[in-house]
GROMACS .gro file of C-alpha atoms in nm:
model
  384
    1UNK     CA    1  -2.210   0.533   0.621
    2UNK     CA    2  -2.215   0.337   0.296
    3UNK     CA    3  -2.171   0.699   0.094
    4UNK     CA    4  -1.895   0.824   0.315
    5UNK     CA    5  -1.697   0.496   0.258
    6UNK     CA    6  -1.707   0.571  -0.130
    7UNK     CA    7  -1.557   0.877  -0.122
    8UNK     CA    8  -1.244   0.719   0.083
    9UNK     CA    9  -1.276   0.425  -0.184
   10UNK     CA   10  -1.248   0.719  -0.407
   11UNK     CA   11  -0.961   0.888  -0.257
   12UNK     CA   12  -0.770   0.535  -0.237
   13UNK     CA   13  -0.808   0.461  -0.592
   14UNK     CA   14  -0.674   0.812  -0.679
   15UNK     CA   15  -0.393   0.738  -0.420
   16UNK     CA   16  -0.304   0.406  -0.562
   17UNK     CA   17  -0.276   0.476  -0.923
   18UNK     CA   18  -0.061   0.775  -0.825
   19UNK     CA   19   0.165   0.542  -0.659
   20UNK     CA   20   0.178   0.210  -0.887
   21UNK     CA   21   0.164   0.367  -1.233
   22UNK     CA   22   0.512   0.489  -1.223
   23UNK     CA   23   0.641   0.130  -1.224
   24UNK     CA   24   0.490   0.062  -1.581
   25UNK     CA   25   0.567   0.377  -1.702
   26UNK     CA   26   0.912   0.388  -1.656
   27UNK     CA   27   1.048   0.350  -2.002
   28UNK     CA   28   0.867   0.609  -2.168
   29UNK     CA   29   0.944   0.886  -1.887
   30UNK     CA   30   1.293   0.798  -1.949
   31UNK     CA   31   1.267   0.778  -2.353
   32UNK     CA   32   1.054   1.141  -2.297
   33UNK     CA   33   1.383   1.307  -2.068
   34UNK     CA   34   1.631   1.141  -2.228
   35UNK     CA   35   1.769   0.929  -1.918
   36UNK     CA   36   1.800   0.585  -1.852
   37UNK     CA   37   1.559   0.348  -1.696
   38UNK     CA   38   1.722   0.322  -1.356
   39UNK     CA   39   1.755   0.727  -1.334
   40UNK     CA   40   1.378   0.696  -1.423
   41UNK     CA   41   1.326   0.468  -1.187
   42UNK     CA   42   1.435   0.796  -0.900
   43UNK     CA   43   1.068   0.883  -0.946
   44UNK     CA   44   0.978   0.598  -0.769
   45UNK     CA   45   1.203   0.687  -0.506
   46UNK     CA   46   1.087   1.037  -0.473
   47UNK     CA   47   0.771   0.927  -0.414
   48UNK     CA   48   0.840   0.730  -0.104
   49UNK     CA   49   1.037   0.961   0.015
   50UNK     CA   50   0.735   1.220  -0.015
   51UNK     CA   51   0.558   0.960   0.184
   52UNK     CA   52   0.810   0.966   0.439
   53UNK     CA   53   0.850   1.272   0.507
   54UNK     CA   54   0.486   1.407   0.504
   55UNK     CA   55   0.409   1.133   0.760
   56UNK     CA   56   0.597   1.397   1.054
   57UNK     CA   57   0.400   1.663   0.912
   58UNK     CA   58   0.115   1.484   1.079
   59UNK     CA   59   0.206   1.551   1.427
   60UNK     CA   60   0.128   1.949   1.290
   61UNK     CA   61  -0.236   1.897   1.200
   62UNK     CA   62  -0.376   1.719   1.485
   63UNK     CA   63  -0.593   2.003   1.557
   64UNK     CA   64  -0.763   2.013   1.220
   65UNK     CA   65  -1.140   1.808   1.194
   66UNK     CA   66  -1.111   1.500   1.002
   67UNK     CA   67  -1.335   1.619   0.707
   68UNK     CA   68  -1.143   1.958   0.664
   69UNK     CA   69  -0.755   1.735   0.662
   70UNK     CA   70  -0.937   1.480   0.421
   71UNK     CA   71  -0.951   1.789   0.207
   72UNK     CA   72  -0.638   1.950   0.242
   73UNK     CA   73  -0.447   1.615   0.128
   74UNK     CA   74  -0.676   1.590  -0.118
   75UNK     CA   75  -0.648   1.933  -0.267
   76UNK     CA   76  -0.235   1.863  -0.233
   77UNK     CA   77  -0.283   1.524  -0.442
   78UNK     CA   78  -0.495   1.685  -0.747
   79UNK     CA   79  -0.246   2.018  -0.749
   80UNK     CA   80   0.042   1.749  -0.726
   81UNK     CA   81  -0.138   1.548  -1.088
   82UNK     CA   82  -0.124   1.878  -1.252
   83UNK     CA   83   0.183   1.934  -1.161
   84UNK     CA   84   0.304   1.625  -1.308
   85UNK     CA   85   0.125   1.647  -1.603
   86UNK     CA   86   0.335   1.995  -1.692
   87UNK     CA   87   0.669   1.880  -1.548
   88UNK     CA   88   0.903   2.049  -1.844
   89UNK     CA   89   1.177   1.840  -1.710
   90UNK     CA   90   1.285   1.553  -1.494
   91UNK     CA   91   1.421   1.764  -1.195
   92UNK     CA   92   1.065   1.945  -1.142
   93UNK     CA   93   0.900   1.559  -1.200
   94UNK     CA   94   1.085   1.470  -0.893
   95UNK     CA   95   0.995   1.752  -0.708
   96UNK     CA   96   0.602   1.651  -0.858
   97UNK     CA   97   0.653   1.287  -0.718
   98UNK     CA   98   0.792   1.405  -0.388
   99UNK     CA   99   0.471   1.644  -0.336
  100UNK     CA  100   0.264   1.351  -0.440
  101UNK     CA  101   0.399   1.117  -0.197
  102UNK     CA  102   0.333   1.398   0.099
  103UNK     CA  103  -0.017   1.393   0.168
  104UNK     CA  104  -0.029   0.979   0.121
  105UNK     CA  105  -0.010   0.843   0.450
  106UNK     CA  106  -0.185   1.200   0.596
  107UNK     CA  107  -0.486   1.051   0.379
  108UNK     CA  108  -0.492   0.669   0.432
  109UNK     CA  109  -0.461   0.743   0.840
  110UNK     CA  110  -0.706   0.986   0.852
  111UNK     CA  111  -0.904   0.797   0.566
  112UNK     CA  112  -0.830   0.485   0.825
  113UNK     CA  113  -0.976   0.651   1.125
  114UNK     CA  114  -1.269   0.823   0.995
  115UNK     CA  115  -1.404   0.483   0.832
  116UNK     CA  116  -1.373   0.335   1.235
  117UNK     CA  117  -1.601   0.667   1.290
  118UNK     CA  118  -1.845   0.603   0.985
  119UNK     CA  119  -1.948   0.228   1.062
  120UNK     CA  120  -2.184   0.032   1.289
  121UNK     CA  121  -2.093  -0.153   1.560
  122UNK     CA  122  -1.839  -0.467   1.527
  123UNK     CA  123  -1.826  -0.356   1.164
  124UNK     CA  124  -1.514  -0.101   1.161
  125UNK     CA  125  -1.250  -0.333   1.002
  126UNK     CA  126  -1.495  -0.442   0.710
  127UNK     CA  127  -1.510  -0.036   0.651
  128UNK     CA  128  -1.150   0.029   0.667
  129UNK     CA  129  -1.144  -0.284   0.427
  130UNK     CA  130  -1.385  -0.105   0.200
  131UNK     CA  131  -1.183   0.182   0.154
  132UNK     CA  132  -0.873  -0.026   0.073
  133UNK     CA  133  -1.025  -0.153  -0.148
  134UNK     CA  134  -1.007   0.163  -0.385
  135UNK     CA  135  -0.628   0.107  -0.342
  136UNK     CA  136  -0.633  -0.256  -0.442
  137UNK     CA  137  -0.857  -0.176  -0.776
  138UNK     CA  138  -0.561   0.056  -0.854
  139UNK     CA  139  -0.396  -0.254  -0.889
  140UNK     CA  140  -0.648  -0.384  -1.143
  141UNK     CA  141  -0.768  -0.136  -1.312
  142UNK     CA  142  -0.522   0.209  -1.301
  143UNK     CA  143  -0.196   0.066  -1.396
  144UNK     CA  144  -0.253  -0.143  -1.689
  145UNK     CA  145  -0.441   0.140  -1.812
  146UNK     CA  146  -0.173   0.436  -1.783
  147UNK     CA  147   0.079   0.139  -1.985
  148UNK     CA  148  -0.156   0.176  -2.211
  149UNK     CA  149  -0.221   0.513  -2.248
  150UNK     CA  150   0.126   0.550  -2.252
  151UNK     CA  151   0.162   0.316  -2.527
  152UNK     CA  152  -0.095   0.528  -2.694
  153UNK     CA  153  -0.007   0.895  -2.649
  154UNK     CA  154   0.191   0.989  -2.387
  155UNK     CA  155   0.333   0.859  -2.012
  156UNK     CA  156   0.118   1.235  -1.885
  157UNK     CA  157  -0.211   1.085  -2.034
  158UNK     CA  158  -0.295   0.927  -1.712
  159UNK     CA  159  -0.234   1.208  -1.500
  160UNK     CA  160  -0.466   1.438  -1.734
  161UNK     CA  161  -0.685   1.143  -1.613
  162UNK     CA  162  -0.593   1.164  -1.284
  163UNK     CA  163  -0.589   1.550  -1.251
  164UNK     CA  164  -0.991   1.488  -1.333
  165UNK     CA  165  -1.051   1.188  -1.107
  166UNK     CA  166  -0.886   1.369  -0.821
  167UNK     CA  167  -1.108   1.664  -0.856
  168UNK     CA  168  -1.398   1.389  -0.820
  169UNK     CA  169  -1.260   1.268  -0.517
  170UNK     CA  170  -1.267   1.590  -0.388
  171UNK     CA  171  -1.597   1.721  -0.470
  172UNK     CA  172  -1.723   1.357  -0.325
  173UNK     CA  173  -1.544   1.403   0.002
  174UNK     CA  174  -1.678   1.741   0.029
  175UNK     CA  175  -2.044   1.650  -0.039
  176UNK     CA  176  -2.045   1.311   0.057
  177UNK     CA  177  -1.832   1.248   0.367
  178UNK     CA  178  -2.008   1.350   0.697
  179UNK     CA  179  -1.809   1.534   0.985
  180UNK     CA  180  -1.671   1.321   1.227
  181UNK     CA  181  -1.552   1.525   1.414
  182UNK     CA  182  -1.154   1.579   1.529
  183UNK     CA  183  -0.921   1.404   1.783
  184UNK     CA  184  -0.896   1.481   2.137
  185UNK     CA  185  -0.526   1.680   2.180
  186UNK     CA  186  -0.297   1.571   2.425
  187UNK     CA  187  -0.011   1.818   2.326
  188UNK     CA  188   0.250   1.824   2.100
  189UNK     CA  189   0.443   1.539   2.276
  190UNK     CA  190   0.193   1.368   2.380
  191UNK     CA  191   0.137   1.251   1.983
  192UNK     CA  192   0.457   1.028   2.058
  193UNK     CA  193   0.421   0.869   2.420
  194UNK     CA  194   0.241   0.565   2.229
  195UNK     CA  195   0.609   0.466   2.133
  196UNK     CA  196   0.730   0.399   2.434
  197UNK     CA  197   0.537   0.100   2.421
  198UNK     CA  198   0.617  -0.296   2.262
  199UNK     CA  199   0.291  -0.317   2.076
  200UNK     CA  200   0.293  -0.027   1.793
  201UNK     CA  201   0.691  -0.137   1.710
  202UNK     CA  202   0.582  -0.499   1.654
  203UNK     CA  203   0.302  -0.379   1.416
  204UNK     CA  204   0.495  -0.179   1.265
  205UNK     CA  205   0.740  -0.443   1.214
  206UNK     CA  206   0.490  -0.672   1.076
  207UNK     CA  207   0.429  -0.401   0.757
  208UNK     CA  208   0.765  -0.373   0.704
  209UNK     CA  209   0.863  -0.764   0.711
  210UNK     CA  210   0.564  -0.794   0.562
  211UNK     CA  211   0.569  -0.563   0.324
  212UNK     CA  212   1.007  -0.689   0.180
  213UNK     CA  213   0.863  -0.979   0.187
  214UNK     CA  214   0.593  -0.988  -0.041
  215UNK     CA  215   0.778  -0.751  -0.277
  216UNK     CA  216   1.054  -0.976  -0.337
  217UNK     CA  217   0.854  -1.156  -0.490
  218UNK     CA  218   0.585  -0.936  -0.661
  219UNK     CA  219   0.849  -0.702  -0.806
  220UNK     CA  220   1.035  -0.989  -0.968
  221UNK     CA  221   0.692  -1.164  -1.111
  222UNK     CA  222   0.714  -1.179  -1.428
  223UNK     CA  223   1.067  -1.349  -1.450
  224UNK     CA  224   0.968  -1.592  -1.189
  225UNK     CA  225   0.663  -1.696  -1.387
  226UNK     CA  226   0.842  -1.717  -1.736
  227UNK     CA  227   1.184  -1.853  -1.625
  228UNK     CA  228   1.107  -2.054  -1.289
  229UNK     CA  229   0.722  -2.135  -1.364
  230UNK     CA  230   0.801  -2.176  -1.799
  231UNK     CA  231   0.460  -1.973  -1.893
  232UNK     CA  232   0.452  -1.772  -2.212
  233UNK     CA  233   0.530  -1.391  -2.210
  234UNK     CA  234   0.258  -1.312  -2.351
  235UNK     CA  235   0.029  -1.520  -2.056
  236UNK     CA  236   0.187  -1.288  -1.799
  237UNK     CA  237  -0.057  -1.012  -1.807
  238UNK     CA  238  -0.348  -1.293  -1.740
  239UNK     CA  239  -0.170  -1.402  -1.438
  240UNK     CA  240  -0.120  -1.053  -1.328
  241UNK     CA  241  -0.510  -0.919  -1.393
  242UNK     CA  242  -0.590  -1.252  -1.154
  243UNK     CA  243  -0.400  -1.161  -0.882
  244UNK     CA  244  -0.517  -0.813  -0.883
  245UNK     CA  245  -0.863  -0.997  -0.847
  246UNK     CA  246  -0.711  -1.186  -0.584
  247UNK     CA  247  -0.618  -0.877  -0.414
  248UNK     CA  248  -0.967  -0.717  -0.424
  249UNK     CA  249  -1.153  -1.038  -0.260
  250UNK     CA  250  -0.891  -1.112  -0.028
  251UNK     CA  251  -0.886  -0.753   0.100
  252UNK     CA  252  -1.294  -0.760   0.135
  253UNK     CA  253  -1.269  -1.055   0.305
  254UNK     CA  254  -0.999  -0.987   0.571
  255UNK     CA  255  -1.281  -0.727   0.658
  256UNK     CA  256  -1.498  -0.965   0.766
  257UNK     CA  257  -1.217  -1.180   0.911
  258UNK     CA  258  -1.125  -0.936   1.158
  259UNK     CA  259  -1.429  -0.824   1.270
  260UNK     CA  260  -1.504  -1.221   1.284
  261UNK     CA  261  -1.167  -1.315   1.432
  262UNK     CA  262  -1.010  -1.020   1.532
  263UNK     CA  263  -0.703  -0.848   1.328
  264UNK     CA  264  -0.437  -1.036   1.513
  265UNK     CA  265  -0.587  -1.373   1.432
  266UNK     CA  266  -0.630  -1.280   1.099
  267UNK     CA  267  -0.267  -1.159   1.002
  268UNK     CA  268  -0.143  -1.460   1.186
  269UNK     CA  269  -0.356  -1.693   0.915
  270UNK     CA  270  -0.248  -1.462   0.649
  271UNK     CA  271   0.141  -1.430   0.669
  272UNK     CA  272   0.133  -1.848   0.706
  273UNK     CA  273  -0.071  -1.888   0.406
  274UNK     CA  274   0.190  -1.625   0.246
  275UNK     CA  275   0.516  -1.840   0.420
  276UNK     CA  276   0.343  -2.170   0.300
  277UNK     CA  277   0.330  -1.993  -0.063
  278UNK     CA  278   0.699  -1.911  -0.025
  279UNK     CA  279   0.793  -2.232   0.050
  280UNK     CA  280   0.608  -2.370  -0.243
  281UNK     CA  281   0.791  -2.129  -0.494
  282UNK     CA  282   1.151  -2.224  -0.351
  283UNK     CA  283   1.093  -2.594  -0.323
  284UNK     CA  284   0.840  -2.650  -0.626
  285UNK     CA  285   0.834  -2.346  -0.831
  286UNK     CA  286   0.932  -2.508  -1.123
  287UNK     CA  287   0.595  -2.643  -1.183
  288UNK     CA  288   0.377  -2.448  -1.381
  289UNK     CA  289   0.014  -2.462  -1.199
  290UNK     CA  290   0.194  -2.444  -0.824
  291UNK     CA  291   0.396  -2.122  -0.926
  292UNK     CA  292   0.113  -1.934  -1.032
  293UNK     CA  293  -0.067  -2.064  -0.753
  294UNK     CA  294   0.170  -1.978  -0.492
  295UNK     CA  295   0.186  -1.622  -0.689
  296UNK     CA  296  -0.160  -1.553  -0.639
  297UNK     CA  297  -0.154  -1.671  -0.288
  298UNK     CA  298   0.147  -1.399  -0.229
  299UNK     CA  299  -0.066  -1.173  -0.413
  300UNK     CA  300  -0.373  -1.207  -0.251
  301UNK     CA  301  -0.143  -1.214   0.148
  302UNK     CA  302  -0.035  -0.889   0.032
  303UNK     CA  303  -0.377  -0.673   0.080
  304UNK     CA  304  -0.529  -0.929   0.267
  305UNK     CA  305  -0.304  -0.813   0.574
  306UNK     CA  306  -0.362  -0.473   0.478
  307UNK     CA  307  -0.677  -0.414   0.705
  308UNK     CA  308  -0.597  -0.625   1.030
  309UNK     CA  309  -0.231  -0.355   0.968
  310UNK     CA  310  -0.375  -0.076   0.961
  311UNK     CA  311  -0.652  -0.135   1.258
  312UNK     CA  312  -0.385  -0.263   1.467
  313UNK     CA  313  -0.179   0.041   1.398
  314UNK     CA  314  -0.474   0.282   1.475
  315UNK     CA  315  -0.563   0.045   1.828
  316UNK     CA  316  -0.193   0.033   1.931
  317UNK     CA  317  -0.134   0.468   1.875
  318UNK     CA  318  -0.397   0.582   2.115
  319UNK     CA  319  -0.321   0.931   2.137
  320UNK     CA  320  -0.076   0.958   1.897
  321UNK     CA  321  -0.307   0.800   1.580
  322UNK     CA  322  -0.255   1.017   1.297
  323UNK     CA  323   0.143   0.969   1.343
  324UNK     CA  324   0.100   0.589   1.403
  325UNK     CA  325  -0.140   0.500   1.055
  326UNK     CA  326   0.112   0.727   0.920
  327UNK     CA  327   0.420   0.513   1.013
  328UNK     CA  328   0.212   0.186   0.905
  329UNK     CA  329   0.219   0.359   0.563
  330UNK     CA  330   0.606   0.441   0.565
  331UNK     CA  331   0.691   0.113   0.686
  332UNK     CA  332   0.498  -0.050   0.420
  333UNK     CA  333   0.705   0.182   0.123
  334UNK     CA  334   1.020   0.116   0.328
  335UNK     CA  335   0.968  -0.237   0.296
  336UNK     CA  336   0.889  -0.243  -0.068
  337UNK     CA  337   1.156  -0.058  -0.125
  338UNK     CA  338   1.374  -0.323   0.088
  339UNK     CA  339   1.210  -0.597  -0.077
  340UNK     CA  340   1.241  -0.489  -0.452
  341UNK     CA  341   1.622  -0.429  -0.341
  342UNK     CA  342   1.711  -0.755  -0.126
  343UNK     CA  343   1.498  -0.944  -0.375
  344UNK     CA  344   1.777  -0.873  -0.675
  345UNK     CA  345   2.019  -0.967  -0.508
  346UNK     CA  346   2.015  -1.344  -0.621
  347UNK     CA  347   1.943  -1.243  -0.982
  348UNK     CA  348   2.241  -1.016  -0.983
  349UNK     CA  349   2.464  -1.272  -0.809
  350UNK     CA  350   2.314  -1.511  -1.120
  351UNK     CA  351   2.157  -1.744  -0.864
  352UNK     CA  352   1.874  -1.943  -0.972
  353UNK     CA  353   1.480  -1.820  -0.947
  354UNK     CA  354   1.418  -1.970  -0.685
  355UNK     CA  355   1.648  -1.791  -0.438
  356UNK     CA  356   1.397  -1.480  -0.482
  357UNK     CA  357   1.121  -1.655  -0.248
  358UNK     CA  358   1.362  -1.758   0.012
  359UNK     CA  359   1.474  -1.419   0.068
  360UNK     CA  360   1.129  -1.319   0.074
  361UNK     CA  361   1.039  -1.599   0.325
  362UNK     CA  362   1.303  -1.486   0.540
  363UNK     CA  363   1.096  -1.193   0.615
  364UNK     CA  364   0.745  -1.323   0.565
  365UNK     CA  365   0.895  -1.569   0.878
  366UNK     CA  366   1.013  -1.261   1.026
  367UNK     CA  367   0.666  -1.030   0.994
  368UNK     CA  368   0.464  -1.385   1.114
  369UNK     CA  369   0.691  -1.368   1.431
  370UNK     CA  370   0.633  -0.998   1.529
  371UNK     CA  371   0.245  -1.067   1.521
  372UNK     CA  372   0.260  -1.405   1.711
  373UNK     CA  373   0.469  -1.190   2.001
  374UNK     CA  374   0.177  -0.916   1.965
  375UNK     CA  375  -0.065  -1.170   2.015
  376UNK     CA  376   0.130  -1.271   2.328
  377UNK     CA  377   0.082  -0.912   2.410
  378UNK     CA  378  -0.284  -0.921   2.396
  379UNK     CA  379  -0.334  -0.629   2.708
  380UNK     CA  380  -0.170  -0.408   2.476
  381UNK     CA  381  -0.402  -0.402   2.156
  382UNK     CA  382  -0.750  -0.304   2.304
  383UNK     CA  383  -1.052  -0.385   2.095
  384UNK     CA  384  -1.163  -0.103   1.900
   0.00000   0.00000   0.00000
C-alpha cells in the first residue's frame, strides 16, 4: 500500500507546483514577453480553464484501468512541462497552461479513488490524505523555489525541473503503483444519474464556498499581514513557510479525523475553526499575534477540508465517480478564482483590510451551511 501511496504523493507534488508556481512567477513571464502583469496573470486563467474542461473528458475514459489512466494524465502533464519550458511566445504558453490544467482533476480523482483501493480497512481517508499531501508540500517547498530560480536564471528553470520530476512520477507510478483494477460501467449516461441527487451538489458547494472563501483571504496575505496585522515585509515569507507547515499537518491529520469521526464531522469542525478565524481577522486583525494566528488557522482550514471533500465527493458519485472527484476539483479552481476576485473588491473600492475576511466569511458561513444540510442528509453519503 504504503509504496503505491508515494507515487500518488508523487504525482500530487508534480501537480501542485504546476499549478501554484505561476502565481510567484508572474512578473518575470511578463518582463520575458513583454506584457503586463495582469495579461500575465491569463496563465493562471488558462490553467483553470484546462482544469475545467478536461474534467468532461472524464466521462470518455471510464473504461480505461486505473493504473493505465494514472499514466495517460501523467504522460499529458510531463509533455505539457516541456512544452512550457519551449513556449517561444505567450500565445503557445497559454495553450501550454491550458494542456497542463487538462489532465488535473483526471489525476487527483482517479489518484482519489485508487488510494480508497490501496488501503486497509477504516484507513481510506488517511490514504487519500497521504496523497494530498504531495499537493500541500507544493505549497512549501515548489513555489518558493521556482521564485527563486526565477530570481536566479529564468521563470522556465522550474519547469526544466519539473519536466524531470514528472518523468519520476511516471516511472514510479509505472513500477510502483499496483493494478486496481477499473470501474464497473453503467453506460455513457449512467456517469451522470448521481446528479439528480441533493447530496453531490451540497459537496460540491462546500469546495466552492469553501474554496472563495479561504482565497479571499490567502490571495490577499501579504497586505493583510503588513497593513492590517503591521509585520515587517521582510517577516512575510516566515509567516508564509508556517502556514505551508500548517497545511501539511492539518491535511495528515484530517486523515485520521475522518476515519476517526467521519468526513462530515470533520469539515463541520473545520469550516468553524476557519469562520471563527474570519471573525478574528475582521473584528481583531489589527493585532499582530491574532492576525497571524487567525492566518494560519485559514491556512491550515484550507487542506485540512481537503480530504473529508474529496471522500465525500467520491461516496456521494456512485456510478458516476471519475466525473464527480473531477467536479470537486473544478469547483475548488472556480472558487479560487471567485475568491481572489470578490476578495479585491474592498481594496479596489479603498475599504479598509479588514473588509477582505468578511467577504471571505460570507462564504466560509455559506460552505459550513451546505455540510450541516449534508449531515442532515446522512442516508445519502454511505460509508465508504
Amino acid at each position: 500500500m504504503i509504496r503505491g501511496l508515494i507515487a500518488l504523493s508523487f504525482g500530487a507534488l508534480s501537480y501542485g507546483i504546476t499549478e501554484f508556481v505561476v502565481m510567484g512567477l508572474l512578473p518575470f513571464i511578463a518582463a520575458d514577453f513583454m506584457v503586463s502583469t495582469a495579461t500575465a496573470g491569463h496563465t493562471i486563467s488558462a490553467y483553470a480553464l484546462g482544469v475545467v474542461v478536461g474534467a468532461f473528458f472524464m466521462v470518455f475514459l471510464r473504461k480505461m484501468r486505473l493504473k493505465h489512466l494514472l499514466v495517460l494524465v501523467i504522460s499529458i502533464h510531463f509533455a505539457a512541462n516541456i512544452l512550457t519550458y519551449f513556449a517561444p511566445s505567450f500565445n503557445v504558453l497559454i495553450l501550454c497552461r491550458l494542456l497542463a490544467g487538462l489532465p488535473h482533476g483526471c489525476f487527483f480523482g482517479v489518484g482519489a479513488i485508487v488510494a480508497q483501493r490501496l488501503a486497509t480497512k477504516g484507513k481510506g481517508n488517511s490514504a487519500m490524505a497521504i496523497m494530498i499531501a504531495g499537493q500541500t508540500m507544493s505549497n512549501v517547498f515548489g513555489v518558493p523555489l521556482g521564485t527563486m530560480l526565477a530570481n536566479y536564471f529564468s521563470w522556465r528553470a522550474i519547469f526544466a525541473l519539473l519536466t524531470i520530476w514528472s518523468a519520476i512520477v511516471l516511472l514510479t507510478t509505472i513500477s510502483m503503483l499496483p493494478d486496481t483494477g477499473k470501474l464497473e460501467d453503467k453506460g455513457f449516461w449512467q456517469q451522470f444519474a448521481f446528479l439528480k441527487r441533493v447530496a453531490p451538489w451540497l459537496v460540491l458547494g462546500m469546495i466552492f464556498f469553501g474554496s472563495a472563501g479561504m482565497f479571499c483571504v490567502q490571495t490577499y496575505v501579504s497586505p493583510l499581514l503588513t497593513d492590517l496585522g503591521g509585520l515587517a515585509l521582510i517577516h512575510v515569507s516566515v509567516v508564509l513557510a508556517a502556514a505551508g507547515i500548517a497545511m501539511m499537518i492539518s491535511n495528515l491529520l484530517s486523515g485520521w479525523l475522518s476515519d476517526k469521526f467521519t468526513p462530515v464531522n470533520t469539515a463541520t469542525g473545520y469550516f468553524l475553526v476557519g469562520i471563527a478565524a474570519m471573525i478574528v481577522l475582521v473584528t481583531l486583525g489589527h493585532y499582530l499575534i491574532l492576525c497571524v494566528g487567525a492566518i494560519l488557522l485559514i491556512a491550515a482550514v484550507l487542506f485540512g477540508v481537503s480530504t473529508p471533500d474529496q471522500v465525500l465527493m467520491v461516496r456521494t458519485s456512485k456510478g458516476g465517480e471519475l466525473l464527480g472527484v473531477a467536479m470537486g476539483q473544478v469547483g475548488f479552481n472556480a472558487g479560487n478564482a471567485i475568491g481572489a476576485l470578490v476578495g479585491g473588491v474592498p481594496i479596489e473600492k479603498g475599504l479598509t483590510l479588514n473588509y477582505v475576511p468578511a467577504v471571505g466569511l460570507i462564504f466560509m458561513v455559506a460552505a459550513c451551511g451546505c455540510v450541516l444540510m449534508l449531515a442532515r442528509k446522512r442516508q445519502l453519503v454511505p460509508e465508504a
